[in-house]
Amino acid sequence: MFFDTPLQTLVEQAAAQPERLRERYAMLFAEIERRDATHQSLCEPSWEWLSSELDRIGSLPDPKSRPGLFGLPVGVKDTIAVSGLPTKAGTLGDIGQILQLPQSPAVTALQDAGAVIVAKQATNQFCSSAGPAPTEAIRGKEYFAGGSTVGGAVAVAAGFTRLALGSDAGGSIRHPAALAGVAGLRPRKGSISDDGQINGSLSGQSTGLIARSAADIALILARCPSLHAEPNDRATCDKDRPTIGIPDISWANVAPAAAAALRSCASRLGKMGYQVVSTPMWQTQDAQDDFFFVMSFENWLFHKPLMAEHPEIYSPAVYRVMRAGETIEPREAAAARRRLAGQRKRIFDLARTARVDILLTPSIPWPDIRKDAGSPRELSAEGGRFTAISNIYDLDSLSVPVERSPEGWTRSVMLHGLTVPLARLLSCARDFELPHPEARAR
């Protein structure tokens, strides 16, 4: 299928043969109609909407000046506003209309680059694990599919889109990406705009991307430079081969397959000329407690007026979760923010002293976790054991597949950037990531 070709080939052929795009998208839409009834990764996909998107890019300039992502199929998490589509955030109401959300600048950047917004992507209600999405894991309904950007991860893995725009407040991009066998990026907060989305102001939440590979993510950022603004205050490493720190994970209940994938990846990096060293995890319980304390307070501030006016849109479990910060005083939250800022400075001082540029960890401790292993909240907490460090300390973080099991499923590892710019983190991942096969057999 056309949309299974290498990403650069796809956009170049789309720009060279725009007259064939409608036919190709009609075939893709037929695939979505046939298969997504099972996966439930997309929210009410519509040919009328998709046709309007094709009309929009059809009015763009001639092939020589067409933008860099011309014809690229993209999905958008249903907490991020797209003009012309509802933003329900896993509820039955149009929260985007209630809040009068403007279109996300990240969506505008992708559209200006020629991307086609295929549909919104299913998500947990208000991104809470207490209100899980209906999306089925790519490997089967008995498996856990991951956190709130789950629709995006499954849509990319299934071949319905080549890019997913989502958000990550504790692993919500990287966790489902790892479980689906694709790459997930949580960049530093604000480097991809958080505007135009439900609770985009949440301190630990960052807008990010899911694609088949780190190579695809790097190419998308290169071809759509307005999507990402690189902070440079921590990018102090200028080595061709950054130093990789491997923390001790013996304290954690990590599946043998996940631990083996980490060891294998570290060995390959060493053979490529990277210096690989042992290092502490550096994450402290105090920082973690302050982080979730602030998150609870900010969630309550956002949801308080919405809950007062529209309590009917919340499931009972999510309603209870969003009220968790109700008793927190503003002065207590402010004090926690100050302590957290000090903890963040501490980790960078430690990294520079130890001369460690990137942390390498498992993406998730249990890559084959089943639904019956616990409640969605328990499974999300288990999956976030290694992801949350990047939200707490605001690091660029990338989950990438590195090996394939005999059954054909992938194992992933995660890179957390300490002193390197995102481009260097992506370059490192490209050195060892597993090439992505064509989309799953139909």
CSV table of C-alpha atoms in Angstrom, one decimal:
chain,number,residue,atom,x,y,z
A,1,MET,CA,0.0,0.0,0.0
A,2,PHE,CA,1.2,3.5,-0.8
A,3,PHE,CA,1.2,4.7,2.8
A,4,ASP,CA,3.5,1.8,3.8
A,5,THR,CA,6.4,3.2,1.8
A,6,PRO,CA,9.3,5.0,3.5
A,7,LEU,CA,8.2,8.3,4.8
A,8,GLN,CA,10.5,10.4,2.5
A,9,THR,CA,9.3,8.4,-0.5
A,10,LEU,CA,5.7,8.9,0.5
A,11,VAL,CA,5.8,12.7,0.7
A,12,GLU,CA,7.9,13.1,-2.4
A,13,GLN,CA,5.6,10.9,-4.4
A,14,ALA,CA,2.5,12.6,-3.0
A,15,ALA,CA,4.0,16.0,-4.1
A,16,ALA,CA,4.9,14.7,-7.5
A,17,GLN,CA,1.5,13.0,-8.1
A,18,PRO,CA,-1.1,15.0,-6.2
A,19,GLU,CA,-3.8,13.9,-8.6
A,20,ARG,CA,-3.5,10.3,-7.2
A,21,LEU,CA,-3.9,11.3,-3.5
A,22,ARG,CA,-7.7,11.1,-3.4
A,23,GLU,CA,-7.6,7.6,-4.8
A,24,ARG,CA,-4.9,6.5,-2.3
A,25,TYR,CA,-6.8,8.1,0.6
A,26,ALA,CA,-10.0,6.4,-0.5
A,27,MET,CA,-8.1,3.0,-0.2
A,28,LEU,CA,-6.7,4.0,3.2
A,29,PHE,CA,-10.2,5.0,4.4
A,30,ALA,CA,-11.6,1.7,3.3
A,31,GLU,CA,-8.9,0.0,5.4
A,32,ILE,CA,-9.8,2.1,8.4
A,33,GLU,CA,-13.5,1.3,8.0
A,34,ARG,CA,-12.7,-2.4,7.7
A,35,ARG,CA,-10.2,-2.8,10.5
A,36,ASP,CA,-10.6,0.0,13.0
A,37,ALA,CA,-14.0,-1.3,14.2
A,38,THR,CA,-11.8,-3.8,16.1
A,39,HIS,CA,-8.9,-1.5,17.1
A,40,GLN,CA,-11.1,1.6,17.9
A,41,SER,CA,-8.0,3.8,17.6
A,42,LEU,CA,-9.7,6.7,15.7
A,43,CYS,CA,-12.8,8.8,16.7
A,44,GLU,CA,-15.6,8.6,14.2
A,45,PRO,CA,-13.5,8.8,11.0
A,46,SER,CA,-15.4,10.5,8.2
A,47,TRP,CA,-14.8,10.5,4.5
A,48,GLU,CA,-16.5,13.9,4.3
A,49,TRP,CA,-13.8,15.3,6.7
A,50,LEU,CA,-11.0,13.6,5.0
A,51,SER,CA,-12.1,14.8,1.6
A,52,SER,CA,-12.1,18.4,2.9
A,53,GLU,CA,-8.5,17.9,4.1
A,54,LEU,CA,-7.6,16.7,0.6
A,55,ASP,CA,-9.3,19.8,-0.9
A,56,ARG,CA,-7.3,22.0,1.4
A,57,ILE,CA,-3.9,20.6,0.4
A,58,GLY,CA,-5.0,20.4,-3.2
A,59,SER,CA,-5.0,24.2,-3.2
A,60,LEU,CA,-1.4,24.4,-2.1
A,61,PRO,CA,1.3,25.5,-4.6
A,62,ASP,CA,2.8,23.5,-7.5
A,63,PRO,CA,5.1,20.5,-6.9
A,64,LYS,CA,8.4,22.4,-6.8
A,65,SER,CA,7.2,24.5,-3.8
A,66,ARG,CA,4.9,22.0,-2.0
A,67,PRO,CA,5.7,21.8,1.7
A,68,GLY,CA,7.8,19.0,3.2
A,69,LEU,CA,5.0,16.8,4.7
A,70,PHE,CA,2.7,17.0,1.7
A,71,GLY,CA,0.2,14.2,1.8
A,72,LEU,CA,1.4,12.7,5.2
A,73,PRO,CA,-1.5,11.0,7.1
A,74,VAL,CA,-1.7,12.3,10.7
A,75,GLY,CA,-3.9,11.6,13.7
A,76,VAL,CA,-4.5,14.0,16.5
A,77,LYS,CA,-5.3,13.1,20.1
A,78,ASP,CA,-8.8,13.9,21.1
A,79,THR,CA,-7.7,16.4,23.7
A,80,ILE,CA,-6.0,18.6,21.1
A,81,ALA,CA,-8.2,21.0,19.1
A,82,VAL,CA,-8.6,20.8,15.3
A,83,SER,CA,-10.9,23.3,13.7
A,84,GLY,CA,-13.9,21.5,12.2
A,85,LEU,CA,-13.7,18.5,14.5
A,86,PRO,CA,-15.1,18.0,18.0
A,87,THR,CA,-12.7,17.7,20.9
A,88,LYS,CA,-14.4,15.3,23.4
A,89,ALA,CA,-11.4,14.0,25.5
A,90,GLY,CA,-13.0,10.6,25.9
A,91,THR,CA,-16.4,12.0,27.0
A,92,LEU,CA,-19.8,12.4,25.2
A,93,GLY,CA,-19.6,16.2,25.1
A,94,ASP,CA,-17.6,18.6,22.9
A,95,ILE,CA,-15.2,20.0,25.5
A,96,GLY,CA,-13.4,22.0,22.9
A,97,GLN,CA,-16.7,23.9,22.1
A,98,ILE,CA,-17.5,24.3,25.8
A,99,LEU,CA,-14.1,25.8,26.4
A,100,GLN,CA,-13.9,27.6,23.0
A,101,LEU,CA,-10.5,26.2,22.3
A,102,PRO,CA,-8.7,27.6,19.3
A,103,GLN,CA,-7.0,25.2,17.0
A,104,SER,CA,-3.7,23.9,18.3
A,105,PRO,CA,-0.6,25.7,16.8
A,106,ALA,CA,1.0,22.3,16.5
A,107,VAL,CA,-1.9,21.2,14.2
A,108,THR,CA,-1.6,24.4,12.2
A,109,ALA,CA,2.2,23.8,11.7
A,110,LEU,CA,1.5,20.2,10.4
A,111,GLN,CA,-1.3,21.4,8.1
A,112,ASP,CA,0.9,24.2,6.8
A,113,ALA,CA,3.6,21.6,6.1
A,114,GLY,CA,1.0,19.7,3.9
A,115,ALA,CA,0.0,17.0,6.3
A,116,VAL,CA,-3.5,15.5,6.1
A,117,ILE,CA,-5.4,15.2,9.5
A,118,VAL,CA,-7.1,11.8,9.1
A,119,ALA,CA,-9.1,11.9,12.3
A,120,LYS,CA,-9.0,12.5,16.0
A,121,GLN,CA,-7.5,9.6,18.1
A,122,ALA,CA,-9.2,7.8,20.9
A,123,THR,CA,-8.0,8.7,24.4
A,124,ASN,CA,-8.7,8.1,28.1
A,125,GLN,CA,-11.3,10.4,29.6
A,126,PHE,CA,-9.4,13.6,30.3
A,127,CYS,CA,-6.2,11.5,29.9
A,128,SER,CA,-7.0,9.8,33.2
A,129,SER,CA,-6.2,6.1,33.7
A,130,ALA,CA,-9.5,6.0,35.7
A,131,GLY,CA,-11.4,6.4,32.4
A,132,PRO,CA,-9.6,4.1,29.9
A,133,ALA,CA,-10.1,4.4,26.1
A,134,PRO,CA,-11.9,1.6,24.2
A,135,THR,CA,-8.8,1.1,22.0
A,136,GLU,CA,-7.7,-2.5,21.6
A,137,ALA,CA,-4.0,-3.4,21.9
A,138,ILE,CA,-2.3,-4.1,18.6
A,139,ARG,CA,-1.4,-7.6,19.7
A,140,GLY,CA,-4.9,-8.5,20.9
A,141,LYS,CA,-7.8,-7.6,23.2
A,142,GLU,CA,-6.4,-9.6,26.1
A,143,TYR,CA,-3.3,-7.3,26.3
A,144,PHE,CA,-3.0,-3.9,27.9
A,145,ALA,CA,-2.6,-1.1,25.3
A,146,GLY,CA,-1.1,1.6,27.5
A,147,GLY,CA,-1.8,5.2,28.5
A,148,SER,CA,-3.9,8.0,27.2
A,149,THR,CA,-2.3,8.5,23.7
A,150,VAL,CA,-3.2,4.9,23.1
A,151,GLY,CA,-5.3,5.6,20.0
A,152,GLY,CA,-2.3,7.3,18.3
A,153,ALA,CA,0.1,4.5,19.0
A,154,VAL,CA,-2.3,1.8,17.7
A,155,ALA,CA,-3.3,3.9,14.6
A,156,VAL,CA,0.4,4.3,13.7
A,157,ALA,CA,1.2,0.6,14.3
A,158,ALA,CA,-1.9,-0.5,12.3
A,159,GLY,CA,-0.9,1.7,9.4
A,160,PHE,CA,-3.9,4.1,9.6
A,161,THR,CA,-1.6,7.1,10.1
A,162,ARG,CA,2.2,7.7,9.9
A,163,LEU,CA,2.3,10.3,12.6
A,164,ALA,CA,0.3,10.8,15.9
A,165,LEU,CA,0.2,14.1,17.7
A,166,GLY,CA,-0.4,13.5,21.4
A,167,SER,CA,0.5,14.5,25.0
A,168,ASP,CA,2.5,12.9,27.8
A,169,ALA,CA,2.1,13.7,31.5
A,170,GLY,CA,3.8,10.6,32.9
A,171,GLY,CA,4.4,8.2,30.0
A,172,SER,CA,1.1,8.7,28.1
A,173,ILE,CA,2.9,8.7,24.7
A,174,ARG,CA,5.9,6.4,25.4
A,175,HIS,CA,4.1,3.7,27.2
A,176,PRO,CA,1.5,2.9,24.5
A,177,ALA,CA,4.1,3.4,21.8
A,178,ALA,CA,6.3,0.8,23.4
A,179,LEU,CA,3.4,-1.6,23.7
A,180,ALA,CA,2.5,-1.1,20.0
A,181,GLY,CA,6.1,-1.5,18.8
A,182,VAL,CA,6.5,2.1,17.5
A,183,ALA,CA,8.5,5.1,18.5
A,184,GLY,CA,7.2,7.7,21.0
A,185,LEU,CA,8.7,11.1,21.8
A,186,ARG,CA,8.0,13.2,24.9
A,187,PRO,CA,10.0,16.5,24.2
A,188,ARG,CA,10.6,19.1,26.8
A,189,LYS,CA,7.5,21.0,27.8
A,190,GLY,CA,6.6,23.8,25.4
A,191,SER,CA,9.1,22.9,22.7
A,192,ILE,CA,6.0,21.7,20.8
A,193,SER,CA,3.2,24.1,21.5
A,194,ASP,CA,0.8,23.0,24.4
A,195,ASP,CA,-1.8,25.6,23.4
A,196,GLY,CA,-5.2,24.7,21.9
A,197,GLN,CA,-5.6,21.6,24.1
A,198,ILE,CA,-7.5,20.5,27.2
A,199,ASN,CA,-5.3,21.3,30.2
A,200,GLY,CA,-2.3,21.9,28.1
A,201,SER,CA,-1.0,24.1,31.0
A,202,LEU,CA,-0.4,21.1,33.2
A,203,SER,CA,3.2,21.4,34.5
A,204,GLY,CA,4.4,17.9,33.7
A,205,GLN,CA,2.5,17.4,30.5
A,206,SER,CA,4.2,17.9,27.1
A,207,THR,CA,2.9,17.7,23.5
A,208,GLY,CA,4.8,15.0,21.6
A,209,LEU,CA,4.8,12.6,18.6
A,210,ILE,CA,4.4,8.9,17.8
A,211,ALA,CA,5.8,7.5,14.5
A,212,ARG,CA,7.1,4.2,13.3
A,213,SER,CA,10.7,5.1,14.1
A,214,ALA,CA,13.0,7.7,15.6
A,215,ALA,CA,14.2,8.2,12.0
A,216,ASP,CA,10.7,9.1,10.9
A,217,ILE,CA,10.3,11.5,13.9
A,218,ALA,CA,13.7,13.2,12.9
A,219,LEU,CA,12.6,13.5,9.3
A,220,ILE,CA,9.2,15.0,10.3
A,221,LEU,CA,10.8,17.6,12.5
A,222,ALA,CA,13.4,18.5,9.8
A,223,ARG,CA,10.6,18.9,7.2
A,224,CYS,CA,8.3,20.9,9.6
A,225,PRO,CA,10.7,23.1,11.5
A,226,SER,CA,7.9,25.3,12.8
A,227,LEU,CA,6.6,22.4,14.8
A,228,HIS,CA,9.4,22.2,17.4
A,229,ALA,CA,11.5,24.9,19.1
A,230,GLU,CA,14.7,23.6,20.6
A,231,PRO,CA,15.5,24.9,24.1
A,232,ASN,CA,19.3,25.3,24.4
A,233,ASP,CA,19.8,26.0,28.1
A,234,ARG,CA,20.9,22.4,28.8
A,235,ALA,CA,22.4,21.4,25.5
A,236,THR,CA,26.1,21.4,26.7
A,237,CYS,CA,27.3,18.2,25.1
A,238,ASP,CA,29.2,18.6,21.8
A,239,LYS,CA,30.6,15.0,21.6
A,240,ASP,CA,29.8,12.9,18.5
A,241,ARG,CA,29.2,10.0,20.8
A,242,PRO,CA,27.5,11.2,24.1
A,243,THR,CA,28.1,9.2,27.2
A,244,ILE,CA,25.2,6.8,28.0
A,245,GLY,CA,24.4,6.1,31.6
A,246,ILE,CA,22.7,2.8,32.5
A,247,PRO,CA,21.0,2.9,36.0
A,248,ASP,CA,20.8,-0.1,38.2
A,249,ILE,CA,17.3,-1.6,37.7
A,250,SER,CA,17.8,-4.6,40.0
A,251,TRP,CA,15.4,-3.0,42.6
A,252,ALA,CA,12.6,-3.0,40.0
A,253,ASN,CA,10.4,-5.9,39.1
A,254,VAL,CA,11.4,-5.9,35.4
A,255,ALA,CA,10.5,-8.7,33.0
A,256,PRO,CA,13.5,-10.7,31.8
A,257,ALA,CA,12.8,-9.8,28.2
A,258,ALA,CA,12.8,-6.1,29.0
A,259,ALA,CA,16.1,-6.4,31.0
A,260,ALA,CA,17.7,-8.4,28.2
A,261,ALA,CA,16.7,-5.8,25.6
A,262,LEU,CA,18.4,-3.1,27.7
A,263,ARG,CA,21.6,-5.2,28.1
A,264,SER,CA,21.7,-5.9,24.4
A,265,CYS,CA,21.2,-2.3,23.5
A,266,ALA,CA,23.9,-1.2,25.8
A,267,SER,CA,26.3,-3.7,24.3
A,268,ARG,CA,25.6,-2.5,20.8
A,269,LEU,CA,26.1,1.1,21.8
A,270,GLY,CA,29.5,0.2,23.3
A,271,LYS,CA,30.5,-1.5,20.1
A,272,MET,CA,29.5,1.7,18.1
A,273,GLY,CA,31.9,3.8,20.1
A,274,TYR,CA,29.6,5.2,22.7
A,275,GLN,CA,31.0,5.3,26.3
A,276,VAL,CA,28.5,3.3,28.4
A,277,VAL,CA,28.7,3.7,32.2
A,278,SER,CA,26.8,2.7,35.3
A,279,THR,CA,24.9,5.5,36.9
A,280,PRO,CA,22.3,6.1,39.6
A,281,MET,CA,18.7,6.7,38.5
A,282,TRP,CA,18.9,10.1,40.4
A,283,GLN,CA,15.1,10.2,40.7
A,284,THR,CA,14.2,11.0,44.4
A,285,GLN,CA,10.9,10.2,46.2
A,286,ASP,CA,10.7,13.8,47.3
A,287,ALA,CA,10.8,15.1,43.7
A,288,GLN,CA,8.2,12.5,42.7
A,289,ASP,CA,5.9,13.4,45.6
A,290,ASP,CA,6.1,17.1,44.8
A,291,PHE,CA,5.5,16.5,41.1
A,292,PHE,CA,2.3,14.6,41.6
A,293,PHE,CA,1.2,17.0,44.3
A,294,VAL,CA,1.5,19.9,41.9
A,295,MET,CA,-0.2,17.9,39.1
A,296,SER,CA,-3.2,17.1,41.4
A,297,PHE,CA,-3.5,20.8,42.3
A,298,GLU,CA,-3.3,22.0,38.7
A,299,ASN,CA,-5.8,19.4,37.5
A,300,TRP,CA,-8.3,20.5,40.2
A,301,LEU,CA,-7.9,24.2,39.1
A,302,PHE,CA,-8.7,23.3,35.5
A,303,HIS,CA,-11.6,20.9,36.2
A,304,LYS,CA,-13.3,22.8,39.1
A,305,PRO,CA,-15.3,25.2,36.9
A,306,LEU,CA,-16.0,22.5,34.2
A,307,MET,CA,-17.2,20.1,36.9
A,308,ALA,CA,-19.5,22.8,38.4
A,309,GLU,CA,-21.1,23.5,35.0
A,310,HIS,CA,-21.0,20.1,33.4
A,311,PRO,CA,-20.7,17.3,35.9
A,312,GLU,CA,-22.6,14.9,33.6
A,313,ILE,CA,-19.7,14.6,31.2
A,314,TYR,CA,-17.4,12.9,33.8
A,315,SER,CA,-17.5,9.2,34.6
A,316,PRO,CA,-17.7,8.7,38.4
A,317,ALA,CA,-14.2,7.4,38.7
A,318,VAL,CA,-12.6,10.3,36.8
A,319,TYR,CA,-14.7,12.7,38.7
A,320,ARG,CA,-13.2,11.4,42.0
A,321,VAL,CA,-9.6,11.6,40.5
A,322,MET,CA,-10.0,15.2,39.4
A,323,ARG,CA,-11.1,16.2,42.8
A,324,ALA,CA,-8.0,14.8,44.4
A,325,GLY,CA,-6.4,18.3,44.5
A,326,GLU,CA,-9.4,20.0,46.1
A,327,THR,CA,-7.9,20.3,49.6
A,328,ILE,CA,-4.5,21.6,48.4
A,329,GLU,CA,-3.8,25.2,49.3
A,330,PRO,CA,-2.2,27.4,46.6
A,331,ARG,CA,0.7,28.2,49.0
A,332,GLU,CA,1.3,24.5,49.4
A,333,ALA,CA,1.4,24.0,45.6
A,334,ALA,CA,3.7,27.0,45.2
A,335,ALA,CA,6.1,25.6,47.9
A,336,ALA,CA,6.1,22.2,46.1
A,337,ARG,CA,6.9,23.9,42.8
A,338,ARG,CA,9.9,25.7,44.4
A,339,ARG,CA,11.2,22.4,45.8
A,340,LEU,CA,10.7,20.7,42.5
A,341,ALA,CA,12.7,23.4,40.7
A,342,GLY,CA,15.6,22.8,43.1
A,343,GLN,CA,15.4,19.1,42.5
A,344,ARG,CA,15.5,19.6,38.8
A,345,LYS,CA,18.6,21.8,39.1
A,346,ARG,CA,20.2,19.1,41.3
A,347,ILE,CA,19.8,16.3,38.7
A,348,PHE,CA,21.5,18.4,36.0
A,349,ASP,CA,24.3,19.3,38.3
A,350,LEU,CA,24.8,15.6,39.1
A,351,ALA,CA,24.7,14.7,35.4
A,352,ARG,CA,27.4,17.2,34.5
A,353,THR,CA,29.6,16.2,37.4
A,354,ALA,CA,29.2,12.5,36.4
A,355,ARG,CA,29.6,13.5,32.7
A,356,VAL,CA,26.6,11.5,31.8
A,357,ASP,CA,24.7,12.9,28.8
A,358,ILE,CA,21.8,10.4,28.2
A,359,LEU,CA,20.1,7.9,30.5
A,360,LEU,CA,19.1,4.6,29.0
A,361,THR,CA,16.3,2.6,30.7
A,362,PRO,CA,13.6,0.1,29.8
A,363,SER,CA,10.6,1.7,28.2
A,364,ILE,CA,8.2,-0.3,30.3
A,365,PRO,CA,8.9,-3.1,32.8
A,366,TRP,CA,6.4,-5.6,31.4
A,367,PRO,CA,6.2,-5.4,27.6
A,368,ASP,CA,3.7,-8.3,27.4
A,369,ILE,CA,1.4,-7.2,30.2
A,370,ARG,CA,-2.2,-8.5,30.1
A,371,LYS,CA,-5.4,-6.7,31.1
A,372,ASP,CA,-6.2,-9.1,33.8
A,373,ALA,CA,-2.9,-8.3,35.6
A,374,GLY,CA,-4.6,-5.3,37.3
A,375,SER,CA,-6.9,-2.3,37.0
A,376,PRO,CA,-6.1,0.3,34.3
A,377,ARG,CA,-4.8,2.6,37.0
A,378,GLU,CA,-2.5,0.0,38.4
A,379,LEU,CA,-1.2,-1.0,35.0
A,380,SER,CA,-0.6,2.6,34.0
A,381,ALA,CA,1.3,3.2,37.2
A,382,GLU,CA,3.4,0.1,36.6
A,383,GLY,CA,4.1,1.2,33.0
A,384,GLY,CA,5.2,4.7,34.2
A,385,ARG,CA,8.0,3.4,36.5
A,386,PHE,CA,10.7,4.5,34.1
A,387,THR,CA,8.8,7.1,32.0
A,388,ALA,CA,7.8,9.5,34.8
A,389,ILE,CA,11.4,10.7,35.4
A,390,SER,CA,11.4,12.7,32.2
A,391,ASN,CA,8.1,14.4,33.2
A,392,ILE,CA,9.4,15.1,36.8
A,393,TYR,CA,12.7,16.6,35.6
A,394,ASP,CA,11.4,17.9,32.2
A,395,LEU,CA,13.7,15.9,29.9
A,396,ASP,CA,13.5,15.0,26.2
A,397,SER,CA,12.6,11.4,26.2
A,398,LEU,CA,12.2,8.8,23.4
A,399,SER,CA,11.0,5.2,23.4
A,400,VAL,CA,12.2,3.2,20.5
A,401,PRO,CA,11.9,-0.5,19.5
A,402,VAL,CA,15.2,-2.4,19.5
A,403,GLU,CA,14.5,-6.1,19.1
A,404,ARG,CA,11.8,-8.5,17.9
A,405,SER,CA,10.6,-11.5,19.8
A,406,PRO,CA,10.3,-14.9,18.1
A,407,GLU,CA,6.6,-14.2,17.9
A,408,GLY,CA,7.2,-11.0,16.0
A,409,TRP,CA,6.5,-8.5,18.8
A,410,THR,CA,9.0,-5.8,19.7
A,411,ARG,CA,10.9,-4.8,22.8
A,412,SER,CA,11.7,-1.1,23.4
A,413,VAL,CA,14.2,0.9,25.4
A,414,MET,CA,14.0,4.6,26.4
A,415,LEU,CA,16.5,7.4,26.1
A,416,HIS,CA,16.3,10.4,28.4
A,417,GLY,CA,18.3,13.5,27.4
A,418,LEU,CA,20.3,15.2,30.1
A,419,THR,CA,22.9,17.4,28.4
A,420,VAL,CA,22.1,16.8,24.7
A,421,PRO,CA,19.7,18.6,22.3
A,422,LEU,CA,16.8,16.6,20.9
A,423,ALA,CA,18.5,16.2,17.5
A,424,ARG,CA,21.4,14.3,19.2
A,425,LEU,CA,19.0,12.1,21.2
A,426,LEU,CA,17.3,11.2,17.9
A,427,SER,CA,20.6,10.5,16.2
A,428,CYS,CA,21.6,8.2,19.0
A,429,ALA,CA,18.3,6.3,18.8
A,430,ARG,CA,18.7,5.9,15.0
A,431,ASP,CA,22.1,4.2,15.5
A,432,PHE,CA,20.5,1.2,17.2
A,433,GLU,CA,16.7,1.2,16.7
A,434,LEU,CA,15.0,-1.8,15.0
A,435,PRO,CA,13.9,-1.1,11.4
A,436,HIS,CA,10.1,-0.9,11.2
A,437,PRO,CA,8.4,-3.6,9.1
A,438,GLU,CA,5.6,-2.8,6.8
A,439,ALA,CA,2.2,-2.2,8.5
A,440,ARG,CA,0.6,-5.3,10.1
A,441,ALA,CA,-0.7,-7.9,7.7
A,442,ARG,CA,-4.2,-7.1,6.6
